[in-house]
JSON list of C-alpha atoms and ligand atoms in Angstrom, two decimals:
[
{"chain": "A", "resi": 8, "resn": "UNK", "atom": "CA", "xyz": [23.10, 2.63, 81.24]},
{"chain": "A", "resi": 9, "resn": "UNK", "atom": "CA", "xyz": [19.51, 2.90, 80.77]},
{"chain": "A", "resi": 10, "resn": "UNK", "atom": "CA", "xyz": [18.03, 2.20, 77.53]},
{"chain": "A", "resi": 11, "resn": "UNK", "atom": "CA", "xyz": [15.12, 3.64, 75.32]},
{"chain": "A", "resi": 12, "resn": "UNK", "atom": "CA", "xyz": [12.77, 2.18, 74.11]},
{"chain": "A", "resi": 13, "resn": "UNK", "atom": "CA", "xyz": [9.99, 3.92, 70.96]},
{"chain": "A", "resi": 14, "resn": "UNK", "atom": "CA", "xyz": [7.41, 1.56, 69.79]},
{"chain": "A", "resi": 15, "resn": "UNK", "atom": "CA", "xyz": [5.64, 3.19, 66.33]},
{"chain": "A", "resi": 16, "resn": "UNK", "atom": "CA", "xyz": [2.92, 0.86, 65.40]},
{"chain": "A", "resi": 17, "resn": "UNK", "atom": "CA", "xyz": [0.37, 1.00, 62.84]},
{"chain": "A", "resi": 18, "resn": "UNK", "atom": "CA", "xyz": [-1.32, 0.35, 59.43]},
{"chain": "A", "resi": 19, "resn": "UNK", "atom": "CA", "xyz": [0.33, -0.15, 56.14]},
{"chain": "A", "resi": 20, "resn": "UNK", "atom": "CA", "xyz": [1.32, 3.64, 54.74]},
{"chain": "A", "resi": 21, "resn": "UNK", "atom": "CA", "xyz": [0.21, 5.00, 58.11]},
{"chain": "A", "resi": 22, "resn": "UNK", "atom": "CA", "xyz": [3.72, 7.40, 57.77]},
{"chain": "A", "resi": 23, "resn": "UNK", "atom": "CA", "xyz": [5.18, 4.96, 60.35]},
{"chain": "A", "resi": 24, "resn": "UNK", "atom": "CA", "xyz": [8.37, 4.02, 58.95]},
{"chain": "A", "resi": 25, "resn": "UNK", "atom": "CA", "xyz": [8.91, 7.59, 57.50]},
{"chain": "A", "resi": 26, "resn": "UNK", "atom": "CA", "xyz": [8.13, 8.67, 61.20]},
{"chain": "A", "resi": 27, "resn": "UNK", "atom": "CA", "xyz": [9.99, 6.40, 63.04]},
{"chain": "A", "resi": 28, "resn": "UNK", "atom": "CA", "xyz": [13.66, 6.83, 60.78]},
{"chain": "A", "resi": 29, "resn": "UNK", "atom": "CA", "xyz": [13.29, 10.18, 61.50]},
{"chain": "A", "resi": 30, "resn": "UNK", "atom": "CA", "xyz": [12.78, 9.78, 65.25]},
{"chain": "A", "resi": 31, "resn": "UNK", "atom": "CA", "xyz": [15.63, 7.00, 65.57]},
{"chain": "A", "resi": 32, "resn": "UNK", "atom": "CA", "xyz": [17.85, 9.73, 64.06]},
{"chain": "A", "resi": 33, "resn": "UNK", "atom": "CA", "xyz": [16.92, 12.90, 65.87]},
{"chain": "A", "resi": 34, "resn": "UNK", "atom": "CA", "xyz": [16.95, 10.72, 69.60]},
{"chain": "A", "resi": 35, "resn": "UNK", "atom": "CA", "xyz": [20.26, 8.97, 68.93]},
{"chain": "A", "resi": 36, "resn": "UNK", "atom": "CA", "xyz": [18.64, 5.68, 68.69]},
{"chain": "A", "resi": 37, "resn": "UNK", "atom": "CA", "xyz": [18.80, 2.37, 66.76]},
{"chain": "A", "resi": 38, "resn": "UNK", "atom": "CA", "xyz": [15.93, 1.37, 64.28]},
{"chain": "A", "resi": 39, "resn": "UNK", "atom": "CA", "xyz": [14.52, -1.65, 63.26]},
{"chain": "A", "resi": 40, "resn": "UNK", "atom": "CA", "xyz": [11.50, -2.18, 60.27]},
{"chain": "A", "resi": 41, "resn": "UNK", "atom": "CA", "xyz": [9.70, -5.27, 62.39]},
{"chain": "A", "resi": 42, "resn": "UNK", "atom": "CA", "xyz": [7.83, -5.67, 59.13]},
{"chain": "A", "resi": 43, "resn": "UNK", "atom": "CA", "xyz": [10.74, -6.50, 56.45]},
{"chain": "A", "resi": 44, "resn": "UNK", "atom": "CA", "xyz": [11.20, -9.37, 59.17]},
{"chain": "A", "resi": 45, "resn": "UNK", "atom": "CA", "xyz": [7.79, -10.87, 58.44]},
{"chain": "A", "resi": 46, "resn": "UNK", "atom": "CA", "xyz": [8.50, -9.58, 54.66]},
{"chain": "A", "resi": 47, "resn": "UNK", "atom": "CA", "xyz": [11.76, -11.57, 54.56]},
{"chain": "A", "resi": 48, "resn": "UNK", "atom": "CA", "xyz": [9.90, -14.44, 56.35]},
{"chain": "A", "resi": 49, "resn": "UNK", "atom": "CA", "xyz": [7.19, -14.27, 53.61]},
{"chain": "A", "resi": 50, "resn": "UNK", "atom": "CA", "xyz": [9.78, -14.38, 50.98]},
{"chain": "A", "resi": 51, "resn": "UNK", "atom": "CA", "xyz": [11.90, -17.28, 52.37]},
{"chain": "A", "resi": 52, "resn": "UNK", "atom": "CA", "xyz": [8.67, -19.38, 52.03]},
{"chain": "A", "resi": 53, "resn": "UNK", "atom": "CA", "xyz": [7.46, -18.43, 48.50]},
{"chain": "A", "resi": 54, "resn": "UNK", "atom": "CA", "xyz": [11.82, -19.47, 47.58]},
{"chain": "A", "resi": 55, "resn": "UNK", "atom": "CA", "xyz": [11.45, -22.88, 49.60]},
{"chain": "A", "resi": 56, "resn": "UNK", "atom": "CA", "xyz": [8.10, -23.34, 47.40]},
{"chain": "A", "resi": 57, "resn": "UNK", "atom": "CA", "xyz": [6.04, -23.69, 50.67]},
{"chain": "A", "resi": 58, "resn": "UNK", "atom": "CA", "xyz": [2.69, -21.50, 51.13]},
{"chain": "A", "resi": 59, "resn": "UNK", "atom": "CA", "xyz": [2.97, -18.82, 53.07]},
{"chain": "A", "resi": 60, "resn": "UNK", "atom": "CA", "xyz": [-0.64, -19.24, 55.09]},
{"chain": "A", "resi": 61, "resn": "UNK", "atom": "CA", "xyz": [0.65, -22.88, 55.69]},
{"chain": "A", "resi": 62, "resn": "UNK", "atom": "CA", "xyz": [1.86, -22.61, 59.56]},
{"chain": "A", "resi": 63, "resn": "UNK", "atom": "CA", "xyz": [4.52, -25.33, 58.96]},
{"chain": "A", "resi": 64, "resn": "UNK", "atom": "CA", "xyz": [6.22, -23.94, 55.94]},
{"chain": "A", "resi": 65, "resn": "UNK", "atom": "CA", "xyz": [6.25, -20.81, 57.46]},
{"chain": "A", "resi": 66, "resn": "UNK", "atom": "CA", "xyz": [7.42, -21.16, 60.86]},
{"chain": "A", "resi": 67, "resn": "UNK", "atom": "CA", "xyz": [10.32, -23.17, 59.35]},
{"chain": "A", "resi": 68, "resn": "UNK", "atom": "CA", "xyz": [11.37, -20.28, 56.90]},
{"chain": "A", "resi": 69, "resn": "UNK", "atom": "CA", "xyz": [11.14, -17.75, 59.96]},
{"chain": "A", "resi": 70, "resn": "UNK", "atom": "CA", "xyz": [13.16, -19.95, 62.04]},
{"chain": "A", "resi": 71, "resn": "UNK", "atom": "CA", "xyz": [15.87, -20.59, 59.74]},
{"chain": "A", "resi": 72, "resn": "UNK", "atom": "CA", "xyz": [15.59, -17.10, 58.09]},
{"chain": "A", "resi": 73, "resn": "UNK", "atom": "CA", "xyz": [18.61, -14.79, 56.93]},
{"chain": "A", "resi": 74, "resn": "UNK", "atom": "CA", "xyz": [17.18, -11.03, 56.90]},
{"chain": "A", "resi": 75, "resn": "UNK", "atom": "CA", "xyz": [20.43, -10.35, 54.23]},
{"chain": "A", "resi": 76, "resn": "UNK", "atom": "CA", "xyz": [19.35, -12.76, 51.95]},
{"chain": "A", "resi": 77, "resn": "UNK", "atom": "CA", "xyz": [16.58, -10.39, 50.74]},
{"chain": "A", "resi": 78, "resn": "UNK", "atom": "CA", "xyz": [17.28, -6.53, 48.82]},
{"chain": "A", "resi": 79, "resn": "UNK", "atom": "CA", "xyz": [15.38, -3.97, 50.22]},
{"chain": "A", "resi": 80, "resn": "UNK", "atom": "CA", "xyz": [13.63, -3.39, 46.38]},
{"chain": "A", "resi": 81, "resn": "UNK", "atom": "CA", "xyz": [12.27, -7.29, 47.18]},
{"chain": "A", "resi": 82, "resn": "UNK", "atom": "CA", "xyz": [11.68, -6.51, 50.72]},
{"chain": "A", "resi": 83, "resn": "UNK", "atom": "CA", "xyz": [9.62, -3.23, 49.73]},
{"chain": "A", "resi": 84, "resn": "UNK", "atom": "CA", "xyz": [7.64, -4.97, 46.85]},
{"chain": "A", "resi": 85, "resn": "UNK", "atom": "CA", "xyz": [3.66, -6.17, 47.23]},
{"chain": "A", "resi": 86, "resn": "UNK", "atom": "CA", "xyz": [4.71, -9.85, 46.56]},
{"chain": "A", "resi": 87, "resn": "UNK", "atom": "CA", "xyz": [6.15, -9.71, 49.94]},
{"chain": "A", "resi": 88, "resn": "UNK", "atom": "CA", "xyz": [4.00, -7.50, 51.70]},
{"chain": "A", "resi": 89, "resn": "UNK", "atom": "CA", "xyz": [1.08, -9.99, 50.70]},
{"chain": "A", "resi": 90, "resn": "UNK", "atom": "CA", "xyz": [3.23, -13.08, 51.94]},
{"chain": "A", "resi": 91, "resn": "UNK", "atom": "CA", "xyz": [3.89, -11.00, 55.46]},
{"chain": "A", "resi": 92, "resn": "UNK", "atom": "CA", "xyz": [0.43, -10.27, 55.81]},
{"chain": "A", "resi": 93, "resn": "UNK", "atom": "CA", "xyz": [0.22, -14.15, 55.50]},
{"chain": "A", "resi": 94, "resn": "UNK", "atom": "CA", "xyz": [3.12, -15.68, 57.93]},
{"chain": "A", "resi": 95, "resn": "UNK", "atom": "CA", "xyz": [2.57, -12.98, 60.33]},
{"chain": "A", "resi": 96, "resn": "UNK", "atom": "CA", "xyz": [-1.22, -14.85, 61.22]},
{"chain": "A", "resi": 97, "resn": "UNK", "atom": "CA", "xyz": [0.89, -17.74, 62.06]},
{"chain": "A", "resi": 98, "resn": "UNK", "atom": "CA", "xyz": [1.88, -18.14, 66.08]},
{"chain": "A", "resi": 99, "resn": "UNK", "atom": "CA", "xyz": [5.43, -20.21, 64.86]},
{"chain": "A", "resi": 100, "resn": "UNK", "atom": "CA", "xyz": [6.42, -17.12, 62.80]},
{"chain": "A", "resi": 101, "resn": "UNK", "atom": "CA", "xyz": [5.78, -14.81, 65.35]},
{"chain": "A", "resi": 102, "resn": "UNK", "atom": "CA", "xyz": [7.14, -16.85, 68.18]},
{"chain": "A", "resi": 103, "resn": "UNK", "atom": "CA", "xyz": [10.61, -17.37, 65.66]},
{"chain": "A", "resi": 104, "resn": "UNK", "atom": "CA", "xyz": [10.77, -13.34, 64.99]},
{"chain": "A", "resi": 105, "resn": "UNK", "atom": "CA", "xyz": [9.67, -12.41, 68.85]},
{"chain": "A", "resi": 106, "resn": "UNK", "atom": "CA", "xyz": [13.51, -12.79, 70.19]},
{"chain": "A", "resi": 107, "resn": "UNK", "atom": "CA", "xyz": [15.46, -10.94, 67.45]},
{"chain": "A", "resi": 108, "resn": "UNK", "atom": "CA", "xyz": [12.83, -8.06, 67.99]},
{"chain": "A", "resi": 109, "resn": "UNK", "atom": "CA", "xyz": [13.36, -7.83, 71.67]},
{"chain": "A", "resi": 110, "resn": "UNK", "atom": "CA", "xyz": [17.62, -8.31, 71.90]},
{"chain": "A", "resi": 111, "resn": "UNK", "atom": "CA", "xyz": [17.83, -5.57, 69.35]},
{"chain": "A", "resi": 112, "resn": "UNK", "atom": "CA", "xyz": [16.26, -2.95, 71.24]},
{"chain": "A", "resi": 113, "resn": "UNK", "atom": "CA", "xyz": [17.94, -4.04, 74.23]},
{"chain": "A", "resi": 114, "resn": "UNK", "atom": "CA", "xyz": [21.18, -3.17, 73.25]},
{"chain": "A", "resi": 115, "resn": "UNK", "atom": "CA", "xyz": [22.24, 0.49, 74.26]},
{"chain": "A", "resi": 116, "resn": "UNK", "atom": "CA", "xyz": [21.53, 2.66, 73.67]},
{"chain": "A", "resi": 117, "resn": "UNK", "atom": "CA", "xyz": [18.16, 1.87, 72.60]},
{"chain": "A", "resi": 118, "resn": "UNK", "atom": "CA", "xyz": [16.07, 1.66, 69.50]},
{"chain": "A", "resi": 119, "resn": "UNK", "atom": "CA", "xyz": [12.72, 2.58, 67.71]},
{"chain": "A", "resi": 120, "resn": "UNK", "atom": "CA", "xyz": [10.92, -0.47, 66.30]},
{"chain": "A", "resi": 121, "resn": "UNK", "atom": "CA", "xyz": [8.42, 0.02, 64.30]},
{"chain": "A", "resi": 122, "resn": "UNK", "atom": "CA", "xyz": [5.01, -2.63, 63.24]},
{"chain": "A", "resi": 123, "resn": "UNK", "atom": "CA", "xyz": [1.76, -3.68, 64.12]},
{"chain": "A", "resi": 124, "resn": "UNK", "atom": "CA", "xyz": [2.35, -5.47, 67.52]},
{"chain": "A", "resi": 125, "resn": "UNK", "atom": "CA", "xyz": [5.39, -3.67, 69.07]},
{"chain": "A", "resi": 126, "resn": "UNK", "atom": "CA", "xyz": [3.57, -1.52, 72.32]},
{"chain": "A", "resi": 127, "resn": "UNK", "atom": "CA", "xyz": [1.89, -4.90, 73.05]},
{"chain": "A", "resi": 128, "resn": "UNK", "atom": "CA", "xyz": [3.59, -7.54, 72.41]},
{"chain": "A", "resi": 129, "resn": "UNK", "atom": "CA", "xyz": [7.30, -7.32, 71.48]},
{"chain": "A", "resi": 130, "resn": "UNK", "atom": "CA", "xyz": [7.73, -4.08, 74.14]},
{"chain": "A", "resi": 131, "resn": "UNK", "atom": "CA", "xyz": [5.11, -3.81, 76.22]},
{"chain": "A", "resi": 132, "resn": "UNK", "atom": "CA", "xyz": [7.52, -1.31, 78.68]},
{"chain": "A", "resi": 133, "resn": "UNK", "atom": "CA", "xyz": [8.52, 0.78, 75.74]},
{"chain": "A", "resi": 134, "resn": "UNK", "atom": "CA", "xyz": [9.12, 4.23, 77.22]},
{"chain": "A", "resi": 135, "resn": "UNK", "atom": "CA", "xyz": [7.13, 5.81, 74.74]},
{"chain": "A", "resi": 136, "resn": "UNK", "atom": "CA", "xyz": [4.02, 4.21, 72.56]},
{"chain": "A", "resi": 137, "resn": "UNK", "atom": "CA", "xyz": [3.02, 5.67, 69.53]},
{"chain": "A", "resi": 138, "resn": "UNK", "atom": "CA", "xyz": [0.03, 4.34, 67.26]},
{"chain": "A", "resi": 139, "resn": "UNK", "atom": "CA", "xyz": [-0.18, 6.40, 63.61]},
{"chain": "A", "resi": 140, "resn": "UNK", "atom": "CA", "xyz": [-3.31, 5.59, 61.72]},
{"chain": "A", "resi": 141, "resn": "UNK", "atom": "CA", "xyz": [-4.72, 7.52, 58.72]},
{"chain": "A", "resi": 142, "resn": "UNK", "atom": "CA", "xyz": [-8.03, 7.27, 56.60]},
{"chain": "A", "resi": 143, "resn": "UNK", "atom": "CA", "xyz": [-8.30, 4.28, 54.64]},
{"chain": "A", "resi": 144, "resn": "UNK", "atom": "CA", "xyz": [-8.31, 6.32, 51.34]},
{"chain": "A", "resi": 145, "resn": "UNK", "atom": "CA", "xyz": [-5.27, 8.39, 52.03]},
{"chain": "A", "resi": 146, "resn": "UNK", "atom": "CA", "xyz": [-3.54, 5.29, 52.81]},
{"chain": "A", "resi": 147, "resn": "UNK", "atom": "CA", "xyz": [-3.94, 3.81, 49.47]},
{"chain": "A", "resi": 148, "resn": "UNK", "atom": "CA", "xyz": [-3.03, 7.20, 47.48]},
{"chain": "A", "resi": 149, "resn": "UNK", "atom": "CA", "xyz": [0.02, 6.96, 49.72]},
{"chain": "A", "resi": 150, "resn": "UNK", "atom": "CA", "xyz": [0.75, 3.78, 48.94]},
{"chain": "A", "resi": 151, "resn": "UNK", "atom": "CA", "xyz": [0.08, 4.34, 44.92]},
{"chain": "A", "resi": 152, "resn": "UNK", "atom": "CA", "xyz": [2.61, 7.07, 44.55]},
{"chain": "A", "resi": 153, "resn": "UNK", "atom": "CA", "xyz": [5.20, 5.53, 46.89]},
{"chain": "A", "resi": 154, "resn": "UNK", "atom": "CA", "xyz": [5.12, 2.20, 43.79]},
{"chain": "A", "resi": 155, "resn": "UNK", "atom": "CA", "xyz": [5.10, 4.76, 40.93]},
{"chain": "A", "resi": 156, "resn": "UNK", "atom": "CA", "xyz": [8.05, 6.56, 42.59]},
{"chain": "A", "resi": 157, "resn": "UNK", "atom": "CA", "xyz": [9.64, 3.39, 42.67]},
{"chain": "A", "resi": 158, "resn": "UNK", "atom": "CA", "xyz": [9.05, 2.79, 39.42]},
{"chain": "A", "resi": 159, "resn": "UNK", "atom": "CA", "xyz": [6.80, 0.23, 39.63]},
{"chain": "A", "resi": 160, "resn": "UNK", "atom": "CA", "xyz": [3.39, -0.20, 36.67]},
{"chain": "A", "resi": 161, "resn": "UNK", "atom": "CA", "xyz": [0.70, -0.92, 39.20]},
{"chain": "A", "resi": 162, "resn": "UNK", "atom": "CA", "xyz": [-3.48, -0.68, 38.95]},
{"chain": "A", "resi": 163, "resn": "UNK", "atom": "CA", "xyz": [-4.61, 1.24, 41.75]},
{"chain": "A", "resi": 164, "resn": "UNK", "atom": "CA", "xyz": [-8.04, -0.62, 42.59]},
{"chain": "A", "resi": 165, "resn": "UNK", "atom": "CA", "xyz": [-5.33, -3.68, 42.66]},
{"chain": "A", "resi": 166, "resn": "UNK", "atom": "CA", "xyz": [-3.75, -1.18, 45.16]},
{"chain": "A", "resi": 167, "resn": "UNK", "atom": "CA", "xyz": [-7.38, -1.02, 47.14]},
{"chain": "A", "resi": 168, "resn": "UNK", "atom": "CA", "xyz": [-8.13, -4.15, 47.31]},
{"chain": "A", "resi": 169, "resn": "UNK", "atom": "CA", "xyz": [-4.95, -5.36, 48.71]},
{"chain": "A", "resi": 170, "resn": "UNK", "atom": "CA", "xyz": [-4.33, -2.92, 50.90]},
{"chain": "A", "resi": 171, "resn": "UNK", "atom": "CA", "xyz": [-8.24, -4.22, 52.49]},
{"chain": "A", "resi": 172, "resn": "UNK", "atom": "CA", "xyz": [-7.49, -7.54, 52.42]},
{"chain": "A", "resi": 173, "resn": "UNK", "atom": "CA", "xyz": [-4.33, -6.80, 54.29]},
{"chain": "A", "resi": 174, "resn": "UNK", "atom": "CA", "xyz": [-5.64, -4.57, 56.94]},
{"chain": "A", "resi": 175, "resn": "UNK", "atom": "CA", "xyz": [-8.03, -7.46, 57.42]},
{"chain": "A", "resi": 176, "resn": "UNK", "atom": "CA", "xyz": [-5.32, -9.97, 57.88]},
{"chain": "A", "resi": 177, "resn": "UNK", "atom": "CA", "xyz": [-3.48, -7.93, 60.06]},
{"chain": "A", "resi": 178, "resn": "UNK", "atom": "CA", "xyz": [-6.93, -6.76, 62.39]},
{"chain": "A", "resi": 179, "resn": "UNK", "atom": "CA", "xyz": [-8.72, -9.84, 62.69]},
{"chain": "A", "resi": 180, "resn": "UNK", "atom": "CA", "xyz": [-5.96, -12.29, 63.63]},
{"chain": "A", "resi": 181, "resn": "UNK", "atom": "CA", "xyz": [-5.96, -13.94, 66.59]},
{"chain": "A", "resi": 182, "resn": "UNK", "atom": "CA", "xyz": [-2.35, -13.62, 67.66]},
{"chain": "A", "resi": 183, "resn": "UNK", "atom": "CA", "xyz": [-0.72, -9.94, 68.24]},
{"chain": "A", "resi": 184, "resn": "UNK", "atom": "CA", "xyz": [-3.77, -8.41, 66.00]},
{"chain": "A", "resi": 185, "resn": "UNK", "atom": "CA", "xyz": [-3.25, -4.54, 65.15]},
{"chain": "A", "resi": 186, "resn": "UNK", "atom": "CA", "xyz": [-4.46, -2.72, 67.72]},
{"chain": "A", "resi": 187, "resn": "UNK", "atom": "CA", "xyz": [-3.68, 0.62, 69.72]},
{"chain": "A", "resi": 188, "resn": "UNK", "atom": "CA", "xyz": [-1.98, -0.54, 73.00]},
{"chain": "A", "resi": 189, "resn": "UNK", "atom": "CA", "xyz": [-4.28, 0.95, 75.96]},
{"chain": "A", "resi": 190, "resn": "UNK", "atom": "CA", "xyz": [-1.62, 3.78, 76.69]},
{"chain": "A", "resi": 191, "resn": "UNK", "atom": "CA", "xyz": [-0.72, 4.48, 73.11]},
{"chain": "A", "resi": 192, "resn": "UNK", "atom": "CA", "xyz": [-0.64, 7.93, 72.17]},
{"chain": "A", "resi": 193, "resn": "UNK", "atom": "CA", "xyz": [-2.49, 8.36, 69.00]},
{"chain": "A", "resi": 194, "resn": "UNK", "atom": "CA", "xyz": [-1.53, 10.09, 65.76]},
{"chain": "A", "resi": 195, "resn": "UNK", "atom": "CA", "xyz": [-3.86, 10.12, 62.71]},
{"chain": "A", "resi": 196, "resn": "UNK", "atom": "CA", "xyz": [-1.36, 11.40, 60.05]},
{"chain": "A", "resi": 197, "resn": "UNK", "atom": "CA", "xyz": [-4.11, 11.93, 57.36]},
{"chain": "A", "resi": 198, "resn": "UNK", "atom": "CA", "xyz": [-3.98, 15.64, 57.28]},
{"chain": "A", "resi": 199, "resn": "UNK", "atom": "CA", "xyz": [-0.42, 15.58, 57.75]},
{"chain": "A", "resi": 200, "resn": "UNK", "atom": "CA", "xyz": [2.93, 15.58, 55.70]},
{"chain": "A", "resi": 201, "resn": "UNK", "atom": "CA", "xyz": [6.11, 13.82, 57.05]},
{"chain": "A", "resi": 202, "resn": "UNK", "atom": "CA", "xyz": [7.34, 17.19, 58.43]},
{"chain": "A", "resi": 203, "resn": "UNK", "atom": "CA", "xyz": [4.42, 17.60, 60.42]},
{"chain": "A", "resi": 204, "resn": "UNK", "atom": "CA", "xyz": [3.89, 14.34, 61.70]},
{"chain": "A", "resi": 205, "resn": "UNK", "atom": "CA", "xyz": [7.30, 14.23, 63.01]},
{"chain": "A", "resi": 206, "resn": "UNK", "atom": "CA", "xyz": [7.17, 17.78, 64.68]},
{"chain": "A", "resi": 207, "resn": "UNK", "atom": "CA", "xyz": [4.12, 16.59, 66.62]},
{"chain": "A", "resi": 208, "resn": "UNK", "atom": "CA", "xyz": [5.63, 13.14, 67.10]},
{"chain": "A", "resi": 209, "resn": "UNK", "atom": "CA", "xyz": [8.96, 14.93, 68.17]},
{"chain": "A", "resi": 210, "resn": "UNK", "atom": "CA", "xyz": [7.24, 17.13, 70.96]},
{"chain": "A", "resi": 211, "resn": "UNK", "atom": "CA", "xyz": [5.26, 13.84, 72.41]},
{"chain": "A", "resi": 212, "resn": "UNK", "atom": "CA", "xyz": [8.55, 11.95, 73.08]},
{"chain": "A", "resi": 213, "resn": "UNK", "atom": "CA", "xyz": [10.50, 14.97, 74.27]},
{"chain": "A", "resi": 214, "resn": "UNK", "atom": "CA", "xyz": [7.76, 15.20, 76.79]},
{"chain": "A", "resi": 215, "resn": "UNK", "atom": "CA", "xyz": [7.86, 11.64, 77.76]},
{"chain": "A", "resi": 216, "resn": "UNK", "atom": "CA", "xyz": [11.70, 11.19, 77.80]},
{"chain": "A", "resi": 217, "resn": "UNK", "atom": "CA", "xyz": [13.17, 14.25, 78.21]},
{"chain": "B", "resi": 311, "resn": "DC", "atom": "O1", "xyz": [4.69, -2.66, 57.88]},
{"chain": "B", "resi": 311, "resn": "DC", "atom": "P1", "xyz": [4.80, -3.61, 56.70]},
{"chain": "B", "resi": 311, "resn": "DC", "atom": "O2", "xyz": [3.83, -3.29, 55.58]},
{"chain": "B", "resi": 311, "resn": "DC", "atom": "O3", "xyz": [6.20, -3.75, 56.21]},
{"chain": "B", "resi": 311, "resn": "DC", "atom": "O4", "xyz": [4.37, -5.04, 57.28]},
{"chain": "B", "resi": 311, "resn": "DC", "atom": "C1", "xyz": [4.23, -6.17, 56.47]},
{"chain": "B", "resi": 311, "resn": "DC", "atom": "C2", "xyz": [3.29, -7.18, 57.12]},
{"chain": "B", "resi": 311, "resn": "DC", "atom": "O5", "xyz": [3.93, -7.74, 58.28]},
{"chain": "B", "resi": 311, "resn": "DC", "atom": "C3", "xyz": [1.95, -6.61, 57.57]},
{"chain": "B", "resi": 311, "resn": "DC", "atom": "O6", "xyz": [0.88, -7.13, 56.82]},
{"chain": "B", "resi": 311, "resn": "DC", "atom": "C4", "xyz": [1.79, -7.06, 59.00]},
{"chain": "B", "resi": 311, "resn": "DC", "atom": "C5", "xyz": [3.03, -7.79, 59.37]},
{"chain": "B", "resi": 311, "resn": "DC", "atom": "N1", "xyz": [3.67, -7.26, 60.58]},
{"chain": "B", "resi": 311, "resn": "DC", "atom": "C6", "xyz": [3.27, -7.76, 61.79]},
{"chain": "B", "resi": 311, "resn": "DC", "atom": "O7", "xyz": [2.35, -8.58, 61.84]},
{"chain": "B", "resi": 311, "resn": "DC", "atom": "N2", "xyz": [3.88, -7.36, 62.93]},
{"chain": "B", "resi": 311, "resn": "DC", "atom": "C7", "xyz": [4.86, -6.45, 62.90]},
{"chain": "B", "resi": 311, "resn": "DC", "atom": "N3", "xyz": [5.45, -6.06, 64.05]},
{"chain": "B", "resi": 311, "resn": "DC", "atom": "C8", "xyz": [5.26, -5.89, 61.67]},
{"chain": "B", "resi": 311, "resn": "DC", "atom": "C9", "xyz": [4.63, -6.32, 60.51]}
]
């Protein structure tokens, strides 16, 4: 049986993750978060004490990591988005998370991964390729209410700043940097709401896939 294969990829609060749940349940598919890997990873090292830009440290936490030892409140927090940000410049880390990535969506009958590197590195024959961006500022409003839903008391230039340095991180690195793959289709979800983005999204892969 023939398996599917939906890369989303993208920017932090892009509407990725929102998108791509959605579009694992409506196609019948599996889903993975790539990035509460590299979140998890970024955790593991900040328990073992280590530092997560230091490659050895890292790599070591990725390759020995336990995704369950984490909640999804830790997983979702900034602590551990800045520590992905982090491990995820480091070629060990991404080597270490590289094989999980690629036997989950190989099991039938398919998945929708979602992260910064999926269309070019981790599925590079995904059947469909989907790259959601949105303007900077939108991002970071996004981003504000999602941590003041969750209950979280946060400063929102704090919010800025990070959410900068991590775009950054994630553009500028040398290995798997975020970028569009060539025959990504684009969706800029800044004028969008989830409902919207996922109609639009919907109609792209029922073209592609049938
Ligand atoms: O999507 P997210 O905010 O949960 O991702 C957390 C960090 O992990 C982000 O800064 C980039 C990194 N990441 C990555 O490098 N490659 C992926 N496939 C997914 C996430």
């Amino acid at each position: 049986m023939k398996t599917i294969a939906i890369a989303i990829d993208g920017p932090a609060a892009s509407g990725k993750g929102t998108l791509a749940k959605r579009v694992a349940a409506e196609f019948g598919l599996r889903y993975l978060d790539t990035g509460s890997l590299y979140r998890a990873a970024g955790l593991a090292t900040l328990r073992a004490d280590g530092d997560p830009a230091d490659p050895v440290a890292a790599t070591k936490a990725a390759e020995t990591l336990d995704i369950d030892w984490f909640s999804a409140g830790d997983l979702r927090g900034e602590l551990a988005g800045n520590a992905a940000s982090k491990v995820a410049a480091i070629p060990g880390v991404r080597a270490a998370l590289l094989d999980y990535q690629r036997r989950y969506a190989a099991v039938a009958p398919g998945a929708v991964l979602d992260g910064r590197d999926i269309g070019t590195v981790v599925l590079p024959n995904a059947d469909v390729k989907i790259f959601a961006q949105a303007d900077f500022e939108v991002r970071v409003a996004r981003r504000v209410a999602e941590l003041r839903a969750g209950g979280q008391t946060i400063i929102e230039s704090r919010v800025r700043e990070d959410m900068a340095a991590r775009d950054a991180r994630d553009s500028s690195r040398s290995v798997a940097p975020l970028v569009p793959a060539q025959d990504a289709w684009i969706l800029d979800t800044s004028a969008l709401n989830a409902d919207e983005a996922f109609a639009q999204a919907k109609a792209y892969i029922a073209s592609k896939i049938g």
